[in-house]
Structure formats: C-alpha cells, structure tokens
XYZ file of C-alpha atoms in Angstrom:
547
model
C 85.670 -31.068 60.254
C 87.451 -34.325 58.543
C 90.137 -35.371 60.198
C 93.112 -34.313 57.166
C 91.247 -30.831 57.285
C 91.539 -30.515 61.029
C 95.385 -31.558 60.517
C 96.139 -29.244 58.073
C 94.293 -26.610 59.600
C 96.631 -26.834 62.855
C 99.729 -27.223 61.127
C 98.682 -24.199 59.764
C 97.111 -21.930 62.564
C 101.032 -20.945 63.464
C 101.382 -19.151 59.894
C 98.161 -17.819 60.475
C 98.731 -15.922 63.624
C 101.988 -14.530 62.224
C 100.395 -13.572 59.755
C 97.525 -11.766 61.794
C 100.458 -10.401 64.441
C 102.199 -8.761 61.411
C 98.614 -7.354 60.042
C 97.701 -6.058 63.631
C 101.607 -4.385 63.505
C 101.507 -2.358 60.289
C 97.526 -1.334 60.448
C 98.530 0.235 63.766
C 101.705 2.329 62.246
C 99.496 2.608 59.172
C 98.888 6.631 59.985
C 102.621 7.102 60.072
C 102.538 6.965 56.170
C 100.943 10.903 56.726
C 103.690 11.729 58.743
C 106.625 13.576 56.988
C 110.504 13.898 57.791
C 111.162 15.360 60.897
C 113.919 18.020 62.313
C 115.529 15.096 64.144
C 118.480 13.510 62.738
C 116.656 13.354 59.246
C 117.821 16.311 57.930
C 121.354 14.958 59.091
C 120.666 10.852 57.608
C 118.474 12.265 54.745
C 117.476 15.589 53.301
C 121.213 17.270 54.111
C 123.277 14.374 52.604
C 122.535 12.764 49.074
C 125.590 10.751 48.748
C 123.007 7.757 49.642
C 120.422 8.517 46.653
C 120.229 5.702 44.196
C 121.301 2.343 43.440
C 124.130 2.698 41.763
C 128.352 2.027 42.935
C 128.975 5.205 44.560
C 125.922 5.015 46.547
C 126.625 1.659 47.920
C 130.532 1.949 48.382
C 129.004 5.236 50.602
C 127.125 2.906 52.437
C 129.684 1.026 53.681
C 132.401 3.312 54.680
C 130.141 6.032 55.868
C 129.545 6.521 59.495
C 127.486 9.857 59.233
C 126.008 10.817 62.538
C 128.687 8.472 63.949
C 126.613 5.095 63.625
C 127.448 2.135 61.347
C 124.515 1.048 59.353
C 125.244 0.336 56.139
C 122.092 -2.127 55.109
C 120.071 1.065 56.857
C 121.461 3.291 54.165
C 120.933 0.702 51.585
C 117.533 0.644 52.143
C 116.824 4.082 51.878
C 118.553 4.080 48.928
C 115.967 1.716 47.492
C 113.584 4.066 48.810
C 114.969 6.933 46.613
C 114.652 4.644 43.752
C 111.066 4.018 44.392
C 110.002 6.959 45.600
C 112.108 10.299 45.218
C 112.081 12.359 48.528
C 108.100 11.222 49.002
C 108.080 10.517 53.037
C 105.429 8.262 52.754
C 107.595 5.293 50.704
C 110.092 6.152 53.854
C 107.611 5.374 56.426
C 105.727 2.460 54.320
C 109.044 0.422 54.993
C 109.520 0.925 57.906
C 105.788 -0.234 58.805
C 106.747 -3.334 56.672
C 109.913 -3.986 58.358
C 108.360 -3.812 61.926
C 105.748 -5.864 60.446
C 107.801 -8.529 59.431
C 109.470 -8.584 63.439
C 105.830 -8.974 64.972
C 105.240 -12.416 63.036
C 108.936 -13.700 63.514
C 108.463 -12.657 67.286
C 105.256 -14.832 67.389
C 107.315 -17.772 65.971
C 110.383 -16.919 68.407
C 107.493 -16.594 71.362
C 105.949 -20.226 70.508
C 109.212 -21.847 70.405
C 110.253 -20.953 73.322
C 107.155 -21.469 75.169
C 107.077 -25.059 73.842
C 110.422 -25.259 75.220
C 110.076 -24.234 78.699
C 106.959 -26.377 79.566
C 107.876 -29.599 80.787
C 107.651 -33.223 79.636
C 104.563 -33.755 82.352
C 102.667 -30.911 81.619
C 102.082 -30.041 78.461
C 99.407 -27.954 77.440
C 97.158 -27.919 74.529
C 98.957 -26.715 71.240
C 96.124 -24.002 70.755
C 97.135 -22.413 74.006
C 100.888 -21.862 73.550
C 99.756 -20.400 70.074
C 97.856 -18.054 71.712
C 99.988 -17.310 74.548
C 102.565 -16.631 71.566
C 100.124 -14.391 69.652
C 99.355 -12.769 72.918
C 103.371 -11.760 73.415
C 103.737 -10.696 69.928
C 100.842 -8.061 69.933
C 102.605 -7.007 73.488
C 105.494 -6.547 71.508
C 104.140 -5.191 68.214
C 101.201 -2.183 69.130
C 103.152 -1.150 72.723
C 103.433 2.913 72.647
C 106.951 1.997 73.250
C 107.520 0.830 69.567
C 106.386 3.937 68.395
C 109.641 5.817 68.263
C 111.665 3.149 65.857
C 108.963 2.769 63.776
C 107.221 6.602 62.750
C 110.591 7.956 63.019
C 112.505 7.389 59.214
C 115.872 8.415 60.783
C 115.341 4.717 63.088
C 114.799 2.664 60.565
C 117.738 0.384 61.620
C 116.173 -1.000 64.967
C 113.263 -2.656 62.882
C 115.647 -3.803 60.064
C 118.184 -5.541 62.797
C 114.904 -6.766 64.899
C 114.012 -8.318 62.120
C 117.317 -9.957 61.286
C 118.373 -10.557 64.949
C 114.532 -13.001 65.690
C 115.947 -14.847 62.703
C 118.709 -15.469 63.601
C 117.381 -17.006 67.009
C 115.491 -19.058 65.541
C 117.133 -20.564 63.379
C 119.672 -21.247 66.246
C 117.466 -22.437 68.435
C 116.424 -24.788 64.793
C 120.242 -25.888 65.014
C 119.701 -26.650 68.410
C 116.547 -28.588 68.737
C 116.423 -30.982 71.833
C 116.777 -34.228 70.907
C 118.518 -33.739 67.471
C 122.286 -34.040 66.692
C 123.106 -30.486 66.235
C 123.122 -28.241 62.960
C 125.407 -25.808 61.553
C 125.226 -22.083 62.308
C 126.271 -20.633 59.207
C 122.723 -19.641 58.590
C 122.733 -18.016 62.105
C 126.092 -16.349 61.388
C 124.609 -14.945 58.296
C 121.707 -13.215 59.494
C 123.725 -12.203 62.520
C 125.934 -10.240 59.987
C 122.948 -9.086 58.749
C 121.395 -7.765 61.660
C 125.125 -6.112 62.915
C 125.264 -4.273 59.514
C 121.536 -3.061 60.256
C 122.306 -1.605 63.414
C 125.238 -2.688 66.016
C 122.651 -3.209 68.956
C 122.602 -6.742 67.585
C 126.110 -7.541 69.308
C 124.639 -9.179 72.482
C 123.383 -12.029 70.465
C 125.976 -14.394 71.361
C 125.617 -13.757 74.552
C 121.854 -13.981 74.234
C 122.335 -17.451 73.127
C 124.660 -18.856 75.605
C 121.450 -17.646 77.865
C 119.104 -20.199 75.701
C 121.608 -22.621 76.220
C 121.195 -22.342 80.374
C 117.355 -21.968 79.530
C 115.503 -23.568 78.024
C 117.593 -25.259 75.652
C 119.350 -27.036 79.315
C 122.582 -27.903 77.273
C 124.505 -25.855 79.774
C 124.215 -27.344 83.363
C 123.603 -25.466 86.797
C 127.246 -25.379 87.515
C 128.150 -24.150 84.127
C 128.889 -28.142 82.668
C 128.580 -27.430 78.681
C 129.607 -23.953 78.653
C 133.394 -24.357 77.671
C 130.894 -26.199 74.034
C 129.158 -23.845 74.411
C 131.417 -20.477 73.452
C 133.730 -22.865 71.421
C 130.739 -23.878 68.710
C 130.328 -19.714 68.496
C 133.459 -17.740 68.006
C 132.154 -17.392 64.398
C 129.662 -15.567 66.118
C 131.452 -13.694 68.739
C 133.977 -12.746 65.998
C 131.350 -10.548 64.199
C 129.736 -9.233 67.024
C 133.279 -8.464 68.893
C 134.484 -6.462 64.855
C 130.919 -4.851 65.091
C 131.577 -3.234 68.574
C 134.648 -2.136 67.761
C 133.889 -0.296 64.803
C 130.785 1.173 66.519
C 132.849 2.265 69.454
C 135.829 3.953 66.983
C 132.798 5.970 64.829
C 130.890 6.619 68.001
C 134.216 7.843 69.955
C 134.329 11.545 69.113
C 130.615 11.878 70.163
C 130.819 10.300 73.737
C 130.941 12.503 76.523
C 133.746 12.544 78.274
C 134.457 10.749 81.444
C 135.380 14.144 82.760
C 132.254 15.036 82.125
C 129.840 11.836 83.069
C 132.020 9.674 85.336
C 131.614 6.173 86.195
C 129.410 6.693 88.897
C 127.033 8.835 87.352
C 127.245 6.225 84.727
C 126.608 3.289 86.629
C 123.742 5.213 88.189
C 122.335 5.731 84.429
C 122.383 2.322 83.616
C 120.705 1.133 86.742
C 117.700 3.682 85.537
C 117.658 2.366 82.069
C 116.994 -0.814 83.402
C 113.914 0.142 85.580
C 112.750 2.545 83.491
C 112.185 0.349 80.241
C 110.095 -2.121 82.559
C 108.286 0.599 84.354
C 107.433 1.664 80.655
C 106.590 -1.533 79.570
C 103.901 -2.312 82.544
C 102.690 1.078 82.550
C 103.761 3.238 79.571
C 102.886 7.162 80.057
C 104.800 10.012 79.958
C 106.798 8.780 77.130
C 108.734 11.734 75.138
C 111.119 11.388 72.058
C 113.413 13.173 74.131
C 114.670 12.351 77.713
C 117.672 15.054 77.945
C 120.701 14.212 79.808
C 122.262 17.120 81.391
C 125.378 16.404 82.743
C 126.630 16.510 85.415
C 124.347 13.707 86.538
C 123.334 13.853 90.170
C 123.311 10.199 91.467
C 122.000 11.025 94.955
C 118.623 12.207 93.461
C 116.137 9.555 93.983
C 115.027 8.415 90.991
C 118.593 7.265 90.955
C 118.484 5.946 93.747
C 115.404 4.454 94.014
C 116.072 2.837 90.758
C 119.706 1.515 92.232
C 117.278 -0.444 95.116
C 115.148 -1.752 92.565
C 117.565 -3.269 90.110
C 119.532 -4.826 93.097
C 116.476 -5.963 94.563
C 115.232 -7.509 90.955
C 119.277 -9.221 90.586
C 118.498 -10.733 93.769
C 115.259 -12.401 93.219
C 116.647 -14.014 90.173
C 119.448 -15.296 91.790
C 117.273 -16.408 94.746
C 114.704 -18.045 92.578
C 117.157 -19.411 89.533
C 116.355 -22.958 89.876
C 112.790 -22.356 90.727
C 111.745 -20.038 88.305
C 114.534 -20.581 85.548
C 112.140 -18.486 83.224
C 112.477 -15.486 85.265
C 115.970 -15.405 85.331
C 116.700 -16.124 81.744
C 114.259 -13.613 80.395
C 116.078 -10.911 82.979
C 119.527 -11.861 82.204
C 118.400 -11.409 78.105
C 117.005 -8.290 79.038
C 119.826 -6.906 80.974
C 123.022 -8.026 78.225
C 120.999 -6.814 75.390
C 120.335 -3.339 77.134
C 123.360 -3.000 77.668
C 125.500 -1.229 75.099
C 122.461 2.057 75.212
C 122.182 1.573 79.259
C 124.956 4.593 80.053
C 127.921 2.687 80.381
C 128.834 3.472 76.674
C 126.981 7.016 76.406
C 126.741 8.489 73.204
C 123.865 11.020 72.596
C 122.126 13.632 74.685
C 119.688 11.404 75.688
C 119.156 9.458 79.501
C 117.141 6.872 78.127
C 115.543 6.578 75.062
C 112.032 4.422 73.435
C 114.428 3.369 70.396
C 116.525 1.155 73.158
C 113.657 -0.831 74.258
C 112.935 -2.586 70.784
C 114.922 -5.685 70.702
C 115.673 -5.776 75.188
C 111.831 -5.901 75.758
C 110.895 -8.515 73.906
C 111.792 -11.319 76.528
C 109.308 -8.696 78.855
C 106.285 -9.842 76.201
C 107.296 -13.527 76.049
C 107.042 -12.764 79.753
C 103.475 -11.471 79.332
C 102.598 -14.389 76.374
C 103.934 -16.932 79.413
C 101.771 -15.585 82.108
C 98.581 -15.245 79.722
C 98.692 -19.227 78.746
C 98.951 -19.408 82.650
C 96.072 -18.018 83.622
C 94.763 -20.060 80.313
C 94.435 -22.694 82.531
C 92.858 -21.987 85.425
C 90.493 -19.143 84.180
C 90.296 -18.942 80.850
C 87.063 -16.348 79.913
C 88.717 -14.118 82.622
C 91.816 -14.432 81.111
C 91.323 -13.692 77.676
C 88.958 -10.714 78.491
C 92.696 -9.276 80.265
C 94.347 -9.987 77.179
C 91.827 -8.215 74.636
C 91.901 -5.364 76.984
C 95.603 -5.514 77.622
C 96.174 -5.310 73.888
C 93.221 -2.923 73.287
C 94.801 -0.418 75.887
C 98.228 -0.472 74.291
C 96.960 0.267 70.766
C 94.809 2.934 71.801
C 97.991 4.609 73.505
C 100.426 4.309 70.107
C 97.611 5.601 68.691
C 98.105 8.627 70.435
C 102.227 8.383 70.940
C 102.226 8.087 67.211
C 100.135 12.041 67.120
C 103.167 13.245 68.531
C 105.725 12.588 65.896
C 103.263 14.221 63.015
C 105.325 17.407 62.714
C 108.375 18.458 64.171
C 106.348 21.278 66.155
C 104.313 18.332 67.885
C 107.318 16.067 68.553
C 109.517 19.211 70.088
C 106.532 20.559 72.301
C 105.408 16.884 73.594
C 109.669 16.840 74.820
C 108.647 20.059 76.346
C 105.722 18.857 77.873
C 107.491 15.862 79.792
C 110.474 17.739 80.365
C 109.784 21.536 80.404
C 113.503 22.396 81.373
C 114.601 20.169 78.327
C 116.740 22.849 76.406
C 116.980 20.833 72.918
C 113.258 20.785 72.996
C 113.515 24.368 73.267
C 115.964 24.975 70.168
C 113.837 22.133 68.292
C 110.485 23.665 68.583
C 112.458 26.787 68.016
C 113.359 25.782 64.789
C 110.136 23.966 63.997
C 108.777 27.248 63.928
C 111.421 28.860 62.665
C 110.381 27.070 59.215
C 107.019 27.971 59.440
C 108.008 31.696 59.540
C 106.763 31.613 63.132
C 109.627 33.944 63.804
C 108.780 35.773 66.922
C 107.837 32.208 68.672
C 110.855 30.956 67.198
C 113.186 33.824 68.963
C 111.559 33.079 72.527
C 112.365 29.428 72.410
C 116.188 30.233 71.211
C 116.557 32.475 74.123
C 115.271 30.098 76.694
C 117.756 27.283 75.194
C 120.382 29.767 75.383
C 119.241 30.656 79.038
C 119.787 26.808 80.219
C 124.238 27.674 78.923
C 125.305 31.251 80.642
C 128.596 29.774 81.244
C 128.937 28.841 77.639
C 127.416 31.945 76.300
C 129.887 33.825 78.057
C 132.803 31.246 76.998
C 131.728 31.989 73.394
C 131.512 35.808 73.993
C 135.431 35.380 75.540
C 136.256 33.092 72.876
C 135.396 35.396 70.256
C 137.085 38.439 71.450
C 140.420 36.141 72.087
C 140.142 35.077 68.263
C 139.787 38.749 67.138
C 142.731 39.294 69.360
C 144.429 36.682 67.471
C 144.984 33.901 70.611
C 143.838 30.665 68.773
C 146.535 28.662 70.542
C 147.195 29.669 74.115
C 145.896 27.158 77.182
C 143.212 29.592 78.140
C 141.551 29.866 73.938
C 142.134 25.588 74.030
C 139.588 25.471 77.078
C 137.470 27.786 76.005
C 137.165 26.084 72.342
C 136.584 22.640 74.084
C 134.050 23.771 76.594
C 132.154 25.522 73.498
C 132.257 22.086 71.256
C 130.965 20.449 74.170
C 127.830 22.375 74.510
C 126.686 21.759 70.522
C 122.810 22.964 71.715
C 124.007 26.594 73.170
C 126.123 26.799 69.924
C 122.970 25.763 67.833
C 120.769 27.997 69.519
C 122.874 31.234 69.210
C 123.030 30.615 65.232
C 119.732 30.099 65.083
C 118.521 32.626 66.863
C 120.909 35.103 64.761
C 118.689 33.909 61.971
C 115.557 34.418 63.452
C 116.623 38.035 64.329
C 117.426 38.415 60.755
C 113.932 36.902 59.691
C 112.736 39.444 62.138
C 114.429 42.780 60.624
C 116.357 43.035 63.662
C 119.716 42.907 61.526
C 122.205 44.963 63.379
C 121.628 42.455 66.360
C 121.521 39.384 63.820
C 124.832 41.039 62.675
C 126.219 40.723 66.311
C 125.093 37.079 67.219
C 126.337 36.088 64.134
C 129.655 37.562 64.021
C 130.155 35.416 67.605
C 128.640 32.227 65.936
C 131.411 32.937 62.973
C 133.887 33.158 65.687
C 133.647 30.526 67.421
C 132.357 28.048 64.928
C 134.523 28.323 61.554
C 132.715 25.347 60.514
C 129.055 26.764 60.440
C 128.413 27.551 57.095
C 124.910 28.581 57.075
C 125.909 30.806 60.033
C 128.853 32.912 57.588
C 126.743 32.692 54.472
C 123.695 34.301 56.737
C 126.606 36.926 58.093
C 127.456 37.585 54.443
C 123.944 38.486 53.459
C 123.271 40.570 56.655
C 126.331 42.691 56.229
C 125.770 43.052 52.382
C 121.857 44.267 53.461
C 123.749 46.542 55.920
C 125.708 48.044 53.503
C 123.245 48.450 50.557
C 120.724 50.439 53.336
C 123.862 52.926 53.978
C-alpha cells in the first residue's frame, strides 16, 4: 500500500471502528423495532398523556415544566414528540430511536475508550496505535451488546438514559479535548453545553463534574497525589457544578413526593442498598444472568440478610484495594471511583421507585467497567495475542447471544411481567403486571389469580382499606386514626392497584355483585381512581337494569 494511502487509511481506522461499534449496537437492538409499548410506565409517559404529541408551543412549553412520573426530562419528551410527528402512535418509530440513540453512544464510547487508553500508557511504553484501537473497539462492544443495556434501550419509556449517554461521552470528550496534555487549556463552554444537554435528557448526568475532577487525578495528572491542582481544578468548573447542582435540585423537589419515607427505609437499610448496588452491577457485568426488569424492594429492608452483608464485605474490601494500590494501579482506582460517584444518585441513598436495583442504572456507571475490559484486552495484546483475541470474539459473541435473549423478554408485557416472576416469584408487582397483561387479552380468569396473589403479599393494607372505608361511610375523614389509615393505604400504591383491578376482572368475569363490593372499597379509599368509579357506575347501572 503507498505510503499517503497507508496514512490516510490510519487516520481513518478510528472513524471506522466507531462506525462498526455503532453498526454492531443497533443490528443487535434491531428486533426491538417488533416490540410494542409495554404496561410499564408507557401507558403513564405515552399512551395515557397526549399533552406531548406534536411539535407545536404547547407541546414544548409541556416539556419543560412537566415532571410526569416525577422525573425531569424535557429533551426526552421532545423527542418523542418528534416521534409523534413522524410516526403517529406506530411503536416501531419509538423503538427505531432509541436503537439510533444507543447507537450513536457505542461509537462516542469507542472514541472516549481510545482517548483514554492513549492517555494512561506511559511515555516509555507505548504500544502500537492499532492495538489501543482495538482495545477501544473491544470496550465499546463490552459496552454496546451487554444484556445489561437491554433495559434502556427496548424499553420506549427509557429513552432518556441513551439520549443523556449520548450527550454525557460528549461532553467528556470534548473536556478531555480542552484539556489535552501538553496544550494551554481550552474553554468549556462546549462541555457546559452538552452537559446541559445531557441534564435535560435525564438528571443521572449530575456526577459529571465530579467525574472530571477524577480525569484530572487520572490520567489527565493535573491534580497531584496530595491534591496540588485541585483548588484549579473546581474553580475552572463552577459553570459546570452550577448546572449539575440546579439539576439535582429540581430532580430531588419532583422526585420528593415519590420517595419512601425514612420511616419507612432508614439510613441503614439504605446504606445497606447502596453497598448492593455497587456489587451487584459488577457481578452483572462479569457474569450477567438472572437479570429481570424488575428487582422489587419490599421494605422494610433486612440488612442482616447476607446478600447484604456479603455485599457490605465486598465493597469495603474493593475501597480498600484501591486505596492500597492508588499509586500502583492509578487505573484501578480512577475507573472505581467513576463508577462509584456516578452510581450514586440510583444506589439507595436517594430511593425513589419500587425497585432494589435496576439494569437502567448501569448505563452510563459501567462504562469505566468496559474501558476496564478494552484495557486488559490490549494487555494481553501483548504477550499473547491469537489467545487473546479468540477471548475477545468469544467474550463479545457470548454477550450478544445473551441480549439476544434478554431482549425476548420485553416483547409483550405478558413476557416482561412473568420473566419478573420468574427471578423473583414473591415479586407482588409482577403479579398485578402479568395480571393486567392478561387482563387485556381477556385472559380474565388468569388475570383474577394473579390480583389475588398481589393482594395476598398486603393483608395489613387490605384490612386498612376495608377500615378505611367503613370510617369514610361513617363520615371520619379527619380524625388521627382515618389520617393513618389514609397514609398507610397511599403508601402501598400495588395493594391499591390490585384491588381495582381485580374489581374489574370480576366484572369481566360476570361476577358483578362482588365487582360491586371491591369496587365500592376502591371508591372509598381512592377518590382519585377514576376508572375505578366510572367501572362502579356501570356495574351498579347493570345491577339495576337486571332488577
């Protein structure tokens, strides 16, 4: 090959591979665009709210004062908005951008995942530019066909973890652009912008900052071992911490209503959580079975149990290597550290959801895990390279066949309620979701056996609502006793759910004098279920016309 060819051939082989990593990324997801919307949280983003549908005004001053579902994402909504335009209510336009979106993370990750490989070798030993490109291609299909991904990408509703992936890579590198060794630095008004960007996406990006300062210590070495260059450091990024510091505290005032309370999940329990997050999501990453859409937290939380435990040792043990080995292996410690801060607003210590852990949380906190993997494959590179690449095809072959597979289970709600029921057969939202997976499908016997086990998991609250209802017909809405009662219903929304549906089902069923019943409790208790009174309404109005 002539010598210009050569050249422009490896000045080009980067573009190439990100190219290929973002190919290898959406052909994997490609069977997603089969898959339609899903009775989880897209009835509640999508099909039950049209305030987002369209381009015009209203729809985007909705956007960005909404906090539906008590999340703030306005460029989320934005995008499905553009997604009505294109498309109507077709689910595959819904799922074709989220492909593209995830797509578009796999080739920035393989740009992120070279830089900072080039970064950490050092002056003495370089290696061979081919290698760190295909140590980088190597973390980027780690990243982009793990069964872990398959959650925020096949699910519509998660759109916002690929969108602020997407922004958030960009916005490292073009810091780590600003703050190329050996080069006077650069402004960060680009990085502020796509940090904004990434923060309206989805408010996981807030850690960024802090993710930075980390590139700083390594591998970027402009903050010393005894913290020389960090005072620079913050100063040259309030911009930044001033968006992501606005960010969390709007997410934290929409999320507020939803936490659970600390009466109810205390700060041990929650300390215990987070120490499981963080094991879990590597455990997953090395070896990733068992994975569920749903891992159901059902306070209270037993800490002594020993996955809790066990998971307690393990993350001390792990925050003691890297402190024992920071100067030796300054990789190690950096890539934990990133992992850790950006874990942690989803690790437990701000709860919000019914969820333990979830897959969604591991999409931008695992990628330093596959730089990790991209670092040790141009390792072995050089000792044994046939051996090693042989791991690598088979590493990556292994992970697509099992997103193959995790993707089967979000098809249809049905699958994605019984696969939570499968992991977790005590998991009483997968019981009311399959429940009402059937329900739809006029499976309505089915439908009534998996309300009444969901309803089975909450006697206390069954008979809270049973009390509760004969207080209000009583006429006690105010007393001490009807206060408690209300609260301790609100905070069991599943047993509440259950009981409504299940009145429906009975209905479905001809079973109408004990729909009638159910119901008239579910009307009680929750004023604000309006499919529950309107179902009443008709039931009583049958009940009448058949006297």
């Amino acid at each position: 090959m002539p010598a210009g060819a050569r050249a422009r051939f490896v000045a080009a082989r980067p573009h190439l591979l990100a190219a290929l990593a973002a190919a290898a990324a959406a052909a994997i997801f490609i069977p997603s665009l089969h898959f339609g919307f899903l009775a989880f949280d897209d009835p509640m983003f999508l099909a039950s709210n049209t305030h987002w549908c369209g381009l015009g005004g209203e729809a985007w001053r909705w956007a960005w004062f909404s906090h539906t579902g008590g999340v703030y994402q306005p460029l989320a909504w934005l995008s499905w908005s553009l997604d009505y335009a294109l498309w109507g209510f077709d689910a595959r336009g819904y799922h074709l951008q989220n492909v593209l979106w995830h797509a578009l993370t796999a080739g920035l990750a393989l740009y992120l995942a070279r830089r900072l490989l080039s970064l950490a070798q050092s002056s003495r030993a370089r290696d061979p530019g081919w290698m760190t490109e295909a140590a980088a291609f190597f973390s980027a299909l780690v990243f982009a066909v793990h069964p872990l991904r398959v959650e925020s990408v096949t699910w519509v509703a998660e759109r916002r973890d690929t969108m602020c992936g997407a922004f958030s890579l960009a916005a490292l590198l073009l810091y780590l652009n600003a703050r190329r060794p050996g080069r006077p630095p650069g402004p960060l008004t680009p990085t502020a912008a796509f940090l904004l960007l990434a923060l309206t996406a989805k408010a996981m990006a807030v850690t960024l900052p802090i993710v930075m300062i980390i590139l700083d210590v390594y591998p970027l070495a402009r903050i010393g071992p005894r913290l020389e260059g960090l005072d620079v450091a913050v100063r040259e990024k309030w911009p930044l911490f001033l968006e992501a510091g606005i960010f969390a505290l709007i997410g934290m005032s929409v999320q507020d209503r939803l936490h659970l309370g600390w009466d109810q999940h205390g700060a041990v329990a929650r300390m215990a959580q987070s120490a499981y997050a963080l094991v879990f999501y590597v455990r997953k990453s090395v070896w990733p079975s068992g994975l569920a859409p749903l891992y159901e937290l059902r306070p209270p939380l037993h800490w002594m149990q020993g996955r809790f435990l066990a998971s307690a040792v393990a993350a001390a043990a792990g925050a003691w290597a890297c402190a024992r080995w920071r100067r030796a292996r300054p990789w190690l410690s950096a890539a934990a550290a990133a992992y850790a801060v950006q874990l942690l607003p989803v690790s437990g210590l701000f709860q919000f959801g019914p969820q333990l852990v979830a897959d969604r949380y591991s999409y931008l906190p695992c990628l330093p895990l596959a730089f990790l993997a991209g670092a040790a494959f141009r390792a072995g590179l050089r000792r044994h390279r046939l051996v090693s690449i042989a791991a690598a095809v088979a590493i990556a072959a292994a992970l697509a066949a099992g997103t193959v597979v995790q993707q089967s289970y979000w098809r249809t709600s049905a699958a994605l309620w019984s696969r939570v029921l499968e992991v977790d057969p005590g998991s009483s939202m997968g019981q009311l979701g399959l429940g009402t997976a059937l329900l739809s499908s006029s499976r309505v016997s089915e439908a009534q056996v998996h309300f009444r086990a969901a309803l089975a998991a909450y006697p206390d609250c069954v008979s809270d609502q049973d009390r509760l209802a004969e207080r209000f017909a009583a006429g006690d809405r105010s007393s001490a006793e009807s206060v408690r009662l209300s609260h301790d219903v609100e905070t069991h929304p599943v047993c509440r759910l259950a009981r409504a549906n299940l009145g429906a089902a009975l209905a479905m069923g001809g079973e109408m004098r004990e729909a009638q019943k159910v119901l008239r409790i579910v009307a009680a208790v929750s004023p604000d279920d309006e499919k529950s009174r309107i179902n009443l309404a008709r039931i009583e109005a049958a009940l009448r016309g058949s006297r």
